[in-house]
Coordinates of C-alpha atoms in Angstrom, one line a residue:
X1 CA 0.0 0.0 0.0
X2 CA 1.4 3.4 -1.0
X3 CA 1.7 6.2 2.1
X4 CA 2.1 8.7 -0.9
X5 CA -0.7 12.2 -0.6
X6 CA -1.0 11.0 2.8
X7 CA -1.2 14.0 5.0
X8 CA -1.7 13.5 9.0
X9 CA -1.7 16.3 11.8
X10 CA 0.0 15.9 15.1
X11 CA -1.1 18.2 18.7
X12 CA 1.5 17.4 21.7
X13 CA 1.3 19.2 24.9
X14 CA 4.2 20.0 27.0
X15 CA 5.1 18.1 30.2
X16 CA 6.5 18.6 33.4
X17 CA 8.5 16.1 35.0
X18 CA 9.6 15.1 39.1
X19 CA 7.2 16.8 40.1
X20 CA 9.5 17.5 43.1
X21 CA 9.7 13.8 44.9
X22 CA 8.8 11.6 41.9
X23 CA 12.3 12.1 40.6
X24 CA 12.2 9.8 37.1
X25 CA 8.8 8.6 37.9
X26 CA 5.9 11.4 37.8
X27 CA 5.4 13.7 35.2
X28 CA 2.0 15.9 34.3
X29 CA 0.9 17.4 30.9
X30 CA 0.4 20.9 30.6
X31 CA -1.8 23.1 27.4
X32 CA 1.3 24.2 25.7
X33 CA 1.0 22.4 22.5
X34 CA 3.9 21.9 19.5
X35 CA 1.5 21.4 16.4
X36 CA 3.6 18.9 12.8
X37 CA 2.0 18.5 10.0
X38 CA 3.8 15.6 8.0
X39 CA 2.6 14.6 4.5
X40 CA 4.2 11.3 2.7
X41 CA 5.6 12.2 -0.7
X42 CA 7.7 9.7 -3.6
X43 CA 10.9 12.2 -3.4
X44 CA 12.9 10.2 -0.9
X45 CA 14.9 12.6 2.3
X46 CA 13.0 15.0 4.4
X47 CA 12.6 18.4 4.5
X48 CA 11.1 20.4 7.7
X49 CA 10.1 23.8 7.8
X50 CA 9.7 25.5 11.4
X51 CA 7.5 28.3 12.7
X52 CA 7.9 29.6 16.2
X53 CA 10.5 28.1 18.9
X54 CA 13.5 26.5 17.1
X55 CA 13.0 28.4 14.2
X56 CA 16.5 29.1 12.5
X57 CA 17.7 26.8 15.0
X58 CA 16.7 23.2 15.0
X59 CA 18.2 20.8 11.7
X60 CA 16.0 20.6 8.7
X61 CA 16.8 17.7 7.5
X62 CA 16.8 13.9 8.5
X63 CA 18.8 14.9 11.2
X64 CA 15.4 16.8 12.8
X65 CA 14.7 14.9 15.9
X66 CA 11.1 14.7 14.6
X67 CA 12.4 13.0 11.8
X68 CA 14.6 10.6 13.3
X69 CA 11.7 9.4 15.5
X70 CA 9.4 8.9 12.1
X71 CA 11.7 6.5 10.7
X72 CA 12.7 4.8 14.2
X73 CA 8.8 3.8 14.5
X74 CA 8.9 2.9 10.8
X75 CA 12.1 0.6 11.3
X76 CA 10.6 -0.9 14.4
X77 CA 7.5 -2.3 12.3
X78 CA 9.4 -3.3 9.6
X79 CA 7.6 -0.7 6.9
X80 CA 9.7 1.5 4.5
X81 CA 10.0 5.2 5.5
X82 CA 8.6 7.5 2.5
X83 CA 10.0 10.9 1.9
X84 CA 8.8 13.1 4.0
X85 CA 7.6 17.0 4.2
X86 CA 7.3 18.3 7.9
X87 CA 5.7 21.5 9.0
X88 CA 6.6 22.2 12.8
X89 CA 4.9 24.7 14.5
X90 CA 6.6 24.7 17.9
X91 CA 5.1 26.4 20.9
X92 CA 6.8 24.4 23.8
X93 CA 10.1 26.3 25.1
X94 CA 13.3 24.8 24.3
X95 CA 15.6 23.3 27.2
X96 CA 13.9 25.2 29.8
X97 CA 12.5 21.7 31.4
X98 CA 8.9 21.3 29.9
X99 CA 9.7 18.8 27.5
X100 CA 10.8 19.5 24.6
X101 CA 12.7 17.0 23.3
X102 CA 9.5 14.4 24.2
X103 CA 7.4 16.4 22.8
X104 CA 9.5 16.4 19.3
X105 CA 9.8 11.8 19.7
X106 CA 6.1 11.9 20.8
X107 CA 4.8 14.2 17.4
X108 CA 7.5 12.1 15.6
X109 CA 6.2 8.5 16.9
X110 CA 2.2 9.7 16.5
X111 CA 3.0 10.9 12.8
X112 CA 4.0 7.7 11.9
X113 CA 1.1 5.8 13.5
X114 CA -1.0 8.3 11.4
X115 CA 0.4 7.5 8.3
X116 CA 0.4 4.0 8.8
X117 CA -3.0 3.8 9.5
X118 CA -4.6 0.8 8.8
X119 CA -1.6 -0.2 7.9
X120 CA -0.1 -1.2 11.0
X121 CA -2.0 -0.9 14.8
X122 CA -0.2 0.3 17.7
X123 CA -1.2 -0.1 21.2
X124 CA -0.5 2.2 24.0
X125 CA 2.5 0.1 25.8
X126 CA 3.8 0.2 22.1
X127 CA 3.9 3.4 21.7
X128 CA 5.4 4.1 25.3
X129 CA 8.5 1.4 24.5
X130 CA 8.9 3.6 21.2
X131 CA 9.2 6.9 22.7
X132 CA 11.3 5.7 26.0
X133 CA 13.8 3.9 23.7
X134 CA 14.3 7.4 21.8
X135 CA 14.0 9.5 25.0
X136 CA 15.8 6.9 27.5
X137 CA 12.9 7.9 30.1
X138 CA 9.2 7.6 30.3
X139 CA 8.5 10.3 32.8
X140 CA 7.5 12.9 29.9
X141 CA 6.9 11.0 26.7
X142 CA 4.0 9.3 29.3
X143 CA 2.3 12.5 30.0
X144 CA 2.8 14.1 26.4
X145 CA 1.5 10.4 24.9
X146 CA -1.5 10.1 27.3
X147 CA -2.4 13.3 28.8
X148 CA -3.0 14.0 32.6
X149 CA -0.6 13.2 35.4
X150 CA 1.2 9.6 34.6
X151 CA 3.0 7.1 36.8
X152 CA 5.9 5.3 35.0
X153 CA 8.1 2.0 36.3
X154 CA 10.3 -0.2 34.1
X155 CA 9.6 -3.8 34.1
X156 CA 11.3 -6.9 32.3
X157 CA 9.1 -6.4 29.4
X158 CA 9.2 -2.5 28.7
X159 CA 7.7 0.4 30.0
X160 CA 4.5 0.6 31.9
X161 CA 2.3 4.0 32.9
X162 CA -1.0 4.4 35.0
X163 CA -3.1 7.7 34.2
X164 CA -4.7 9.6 37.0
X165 CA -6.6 12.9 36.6
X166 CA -5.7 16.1 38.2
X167 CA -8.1 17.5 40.9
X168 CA -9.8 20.3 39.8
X169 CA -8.6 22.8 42.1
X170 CA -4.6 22.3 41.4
X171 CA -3.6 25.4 39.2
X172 CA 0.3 25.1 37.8
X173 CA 2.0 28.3 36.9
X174 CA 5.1 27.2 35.1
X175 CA 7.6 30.3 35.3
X176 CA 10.3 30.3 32.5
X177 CA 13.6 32.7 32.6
X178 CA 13.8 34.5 29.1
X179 CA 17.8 33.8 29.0
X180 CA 18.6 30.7 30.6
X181 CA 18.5 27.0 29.8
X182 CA 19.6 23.6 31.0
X183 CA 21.1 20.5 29.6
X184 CA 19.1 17.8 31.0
X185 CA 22.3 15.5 30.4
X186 CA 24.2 18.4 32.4
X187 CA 21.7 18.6 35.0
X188 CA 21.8 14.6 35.6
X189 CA 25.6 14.6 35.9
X190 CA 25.7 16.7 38.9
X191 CA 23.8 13.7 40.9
X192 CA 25.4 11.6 42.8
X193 CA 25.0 7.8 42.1
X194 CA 23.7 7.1 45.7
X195 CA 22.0 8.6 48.1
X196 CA 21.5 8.3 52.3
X197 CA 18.6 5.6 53.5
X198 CA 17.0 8.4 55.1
X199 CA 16.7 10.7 52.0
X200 CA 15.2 7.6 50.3
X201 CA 12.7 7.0 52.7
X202 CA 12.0 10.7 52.6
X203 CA 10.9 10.7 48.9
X204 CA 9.1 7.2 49.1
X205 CA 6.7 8.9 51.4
X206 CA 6.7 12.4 49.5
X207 CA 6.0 10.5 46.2
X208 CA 2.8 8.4 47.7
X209 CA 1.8 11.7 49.6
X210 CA 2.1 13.9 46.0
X211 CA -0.4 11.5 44.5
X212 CA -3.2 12.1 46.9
X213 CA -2.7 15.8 47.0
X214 CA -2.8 16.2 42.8
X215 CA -5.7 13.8 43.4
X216 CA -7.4 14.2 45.9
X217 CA -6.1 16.8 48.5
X218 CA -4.6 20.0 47.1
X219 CA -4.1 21.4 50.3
X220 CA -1.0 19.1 50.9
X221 CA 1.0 20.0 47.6
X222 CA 3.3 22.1 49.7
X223 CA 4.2 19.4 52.1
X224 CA 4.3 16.9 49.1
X225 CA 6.5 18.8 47.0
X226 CA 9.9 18.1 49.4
X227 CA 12.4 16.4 48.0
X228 CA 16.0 15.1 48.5
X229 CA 17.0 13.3 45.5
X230 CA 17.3 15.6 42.9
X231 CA 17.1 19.2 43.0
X232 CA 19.4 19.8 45.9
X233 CA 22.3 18.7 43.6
X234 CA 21.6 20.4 40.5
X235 CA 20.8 23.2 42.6
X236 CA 24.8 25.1 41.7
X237 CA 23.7 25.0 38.2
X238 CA 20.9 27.2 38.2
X239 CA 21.3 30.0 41.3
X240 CA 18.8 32.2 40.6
X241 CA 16.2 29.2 39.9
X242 CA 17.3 27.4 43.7
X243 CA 16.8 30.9 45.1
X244 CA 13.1 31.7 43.8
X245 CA 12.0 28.2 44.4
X246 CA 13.2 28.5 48.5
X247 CA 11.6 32.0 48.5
X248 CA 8.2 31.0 47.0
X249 CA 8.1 28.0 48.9
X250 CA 9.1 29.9 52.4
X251 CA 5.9 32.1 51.7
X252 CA 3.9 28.6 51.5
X253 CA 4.2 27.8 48.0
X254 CA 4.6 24.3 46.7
X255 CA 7.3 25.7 43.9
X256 CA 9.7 22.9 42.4
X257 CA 12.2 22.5 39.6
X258 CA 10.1 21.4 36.3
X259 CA 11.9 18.5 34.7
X260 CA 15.8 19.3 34.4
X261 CA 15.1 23.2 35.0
X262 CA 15.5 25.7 35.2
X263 CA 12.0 26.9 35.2
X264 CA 10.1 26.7 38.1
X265 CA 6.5 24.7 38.7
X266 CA 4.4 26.2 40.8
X267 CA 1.4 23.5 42.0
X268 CA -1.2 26.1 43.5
X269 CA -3.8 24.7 45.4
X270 CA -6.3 27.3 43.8
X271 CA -5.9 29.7 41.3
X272 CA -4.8 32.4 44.0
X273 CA -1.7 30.8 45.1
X274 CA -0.5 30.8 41.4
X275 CA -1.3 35.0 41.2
X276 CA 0.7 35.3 44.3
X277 CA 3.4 33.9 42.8
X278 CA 3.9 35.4 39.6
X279 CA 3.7 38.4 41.8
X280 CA 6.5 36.9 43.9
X281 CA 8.3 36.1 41.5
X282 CA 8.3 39.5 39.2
X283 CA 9.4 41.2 42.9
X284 CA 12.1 39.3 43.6
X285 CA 13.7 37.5 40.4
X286 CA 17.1 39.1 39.3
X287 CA 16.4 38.6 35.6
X288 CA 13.4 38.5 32.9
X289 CA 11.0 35.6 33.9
X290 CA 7.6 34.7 32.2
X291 CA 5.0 33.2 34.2
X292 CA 2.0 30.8 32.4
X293 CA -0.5 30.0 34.1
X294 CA -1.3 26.7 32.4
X295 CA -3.9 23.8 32.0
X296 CA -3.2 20.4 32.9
X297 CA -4.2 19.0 29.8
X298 CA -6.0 15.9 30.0
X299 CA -5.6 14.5 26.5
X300 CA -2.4 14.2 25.3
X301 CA -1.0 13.9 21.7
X302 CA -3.5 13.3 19.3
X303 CA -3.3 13.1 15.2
X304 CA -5.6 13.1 12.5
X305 CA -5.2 11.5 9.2
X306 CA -6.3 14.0 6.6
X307 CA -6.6 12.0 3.6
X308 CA -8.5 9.0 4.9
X309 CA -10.7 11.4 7.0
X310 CA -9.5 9.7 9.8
X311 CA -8.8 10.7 13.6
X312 CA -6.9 8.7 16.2

C-alpha cells in the first residue's frame, strides 16, 4: 500500500516532569502544544520547515529529531519510510525543562502511526517502549502520549504507565527565565550515584503523599513537594532558579524545579496561590522571567489522518 498524498496532523502538549519527589517517575501534561504537520511524498529525504520556537535553530533535515523518530517507529514495524515534508509549529520552550525534546519523539512517533494507519496498529504500551527507547525515560513521553498526570516503572518487558486525573482545584504556573536553559544531560551529571537511606525514605513517602494531594487533597502539595534526591544537587547549576524556588516556597508555596530546570512549577492549590506567585516572582527575580498559568491538559497527543478522514 502506497503512504504517498497522505497528510496527517500531530497536537502534543508539554510536560513537566519530578514533580519534586517523583524524581524519574511522575510527570504531568500541561496546554502548551507543539502542532507537525507531515505529508508522505515519492521524493525520498526529508525536509522540515519551522514556525515559532527552534526556528532558524533546530536541523531541517533527516537529522530533525522529529524525523529521526518517524523513521525509528517505521524501522521498528518493519515498513519502509517515504520521503517526508514536515511543518513544525513549535510552541513548547526549548531546554527550559517542559519537555521538549519528548514532545519532538512523541509528534515524531504519532506521525508515523498516522500515516500508517490501517496499515499497522499500535497499542498504548507500544507506543510508550517507542518513545522511551528514543527519550531513555518515560516520565515525559508518558504524559505528552497520554495526557494527565502519569506514573511510570520499568519492568522486564518495557515500560508501563497508570493515568490519573488532576483534581480540579490544582492550578500550575510554570515560570520560564527568558535567557537561561539547562542540559538535561548536564543537570543529571551533577547527581550523585547514591543517596542516604534516610533521604530515600524521605521521597518514598513524598511521592505516595504527592499523588493524593494532585488527586485528591490540594491542600498538601506544599508538604508533598519536598524532596532530597534531585534538585538539591543540581541546585549550583541554576542560582537564581534554587533561590526563587526557597523564596516561594518559604511564603507557603509548593514551587519545584520542572523537569531538568531551570524553570520553576508552581502546584497552586487554587488559582490564587499561582497569582501570588507570579507576583512573587516579578518582585524578587534578578532577571526577565515569564509566568503561564497553564492547564493540565488531559488529553495528550493526538493526530488526525487527513486523507483517509481519519482521527486517532
Amino acid at each position: 500500500m502506497s503512504l504517498v498524498g497522505r497528510t496527517v496532523t500531530v497536537r502534543v502538549p508539554a510536560t513537566t516532569a519530578n514533580l519534586g519527589p517523583g524524581f524519574d517517575t511522575l510527570g504531568m501534561s500541561l496546554a502548551v502544544y507543539d502542532e507537525l504537520q507531515v505529508t508522505a511524498r515519492e521524493q525520498p529525504g526529508a525536509t522540515v520547515q519551522v514556525i515559532g520556537v527552534g526556528e532558524g535553530e533546530v536541523p531541517t533535515d533527516e537529522t530533525n529529531l522529529v524525523v529521526r523518530s518517524i523513521a525509528h517507529t517505521f524501522a521498528s514495524v518493519g515498513q519502509e519510510l517515504p520521503g517526508l515534508e514536515l511543518l513544525a509549529r513549535n510552541a513548547i520552550p526549548h531546554g527550559r525543562g517542559m519537555g521538549s525534546s519528548g514532545a519532538a519523539i512523541v509528534s515524531g512517533i504519532m506521525a508515523a502511526k498516522g500515516l500508517l494507519e490501517g496499515v499497522v496498529e499500535f497499542g498504548a504500551e507500544q507506543l510508550l517502549a517507542l518513545a522511551t527507547e528514543l527519550e531513555g525515560h518515560p516520565d515525559n513521553v508518558a504524559p505528552a502520549l497520554f495526557g494527565g498526570l502519569t506514573i511510570t516503572w520499568m519492568t522486564p518487558e518495557g515500560p508501563r504507565f497508570k493515568k490519573l486525573i488532576v483534581h480540579r482545584g490544582v492550578s500550575p504556573l510554570v515560570a520560564v527565565p527568558r535567557e537561561r536553559t539547562m542540559s538535561t544531560a548536564l543537570a543529571r551529571s551533577l547527581q550523585p550515584q547514591s543517596v542516604p537511606h534516610e533521604d530515600a525514605i524521605f521521597n518514598v513517602s513524598r511521592s505516595a503523599l504527592l499523588i493524593a494531594a494532585l488527586v485528591q487533597s490540594p491542600e498538601l502539595l506544599l508538604a508533598a513537594t519536598e524532596d532530597k534526591l534531585h534538585q538539591s544537587y543540581r541546585a549550583s547549576a541554576m542560582p537564581e532558579t534554587d533561590a526563587l524556588i526557597q523564596m516561594l516556597r518559604g511564603e507557603g508555596l509548593a514551587a519545584v524545579v520542572s523537569g531538568a530546570g531551570p524553570s520553576i512549577l508552581v502546584l497552586g492549590s487554587d488559582p490564587a496561590q499561582r497569582l501570588r506567585a507570579a507576583e512573587l516572582i516579578a518582585e524578587h527575580a534578578e532577571s526577565v522571567w515569564e509566568c503561564l498559568m497553564l492547564a493540565v491538559d488531559f488529553r495528550g497527543a493526538t493526530v488526525v489522518l487527513h486523507s483517509d478522514d481519519a482521527a486517532a
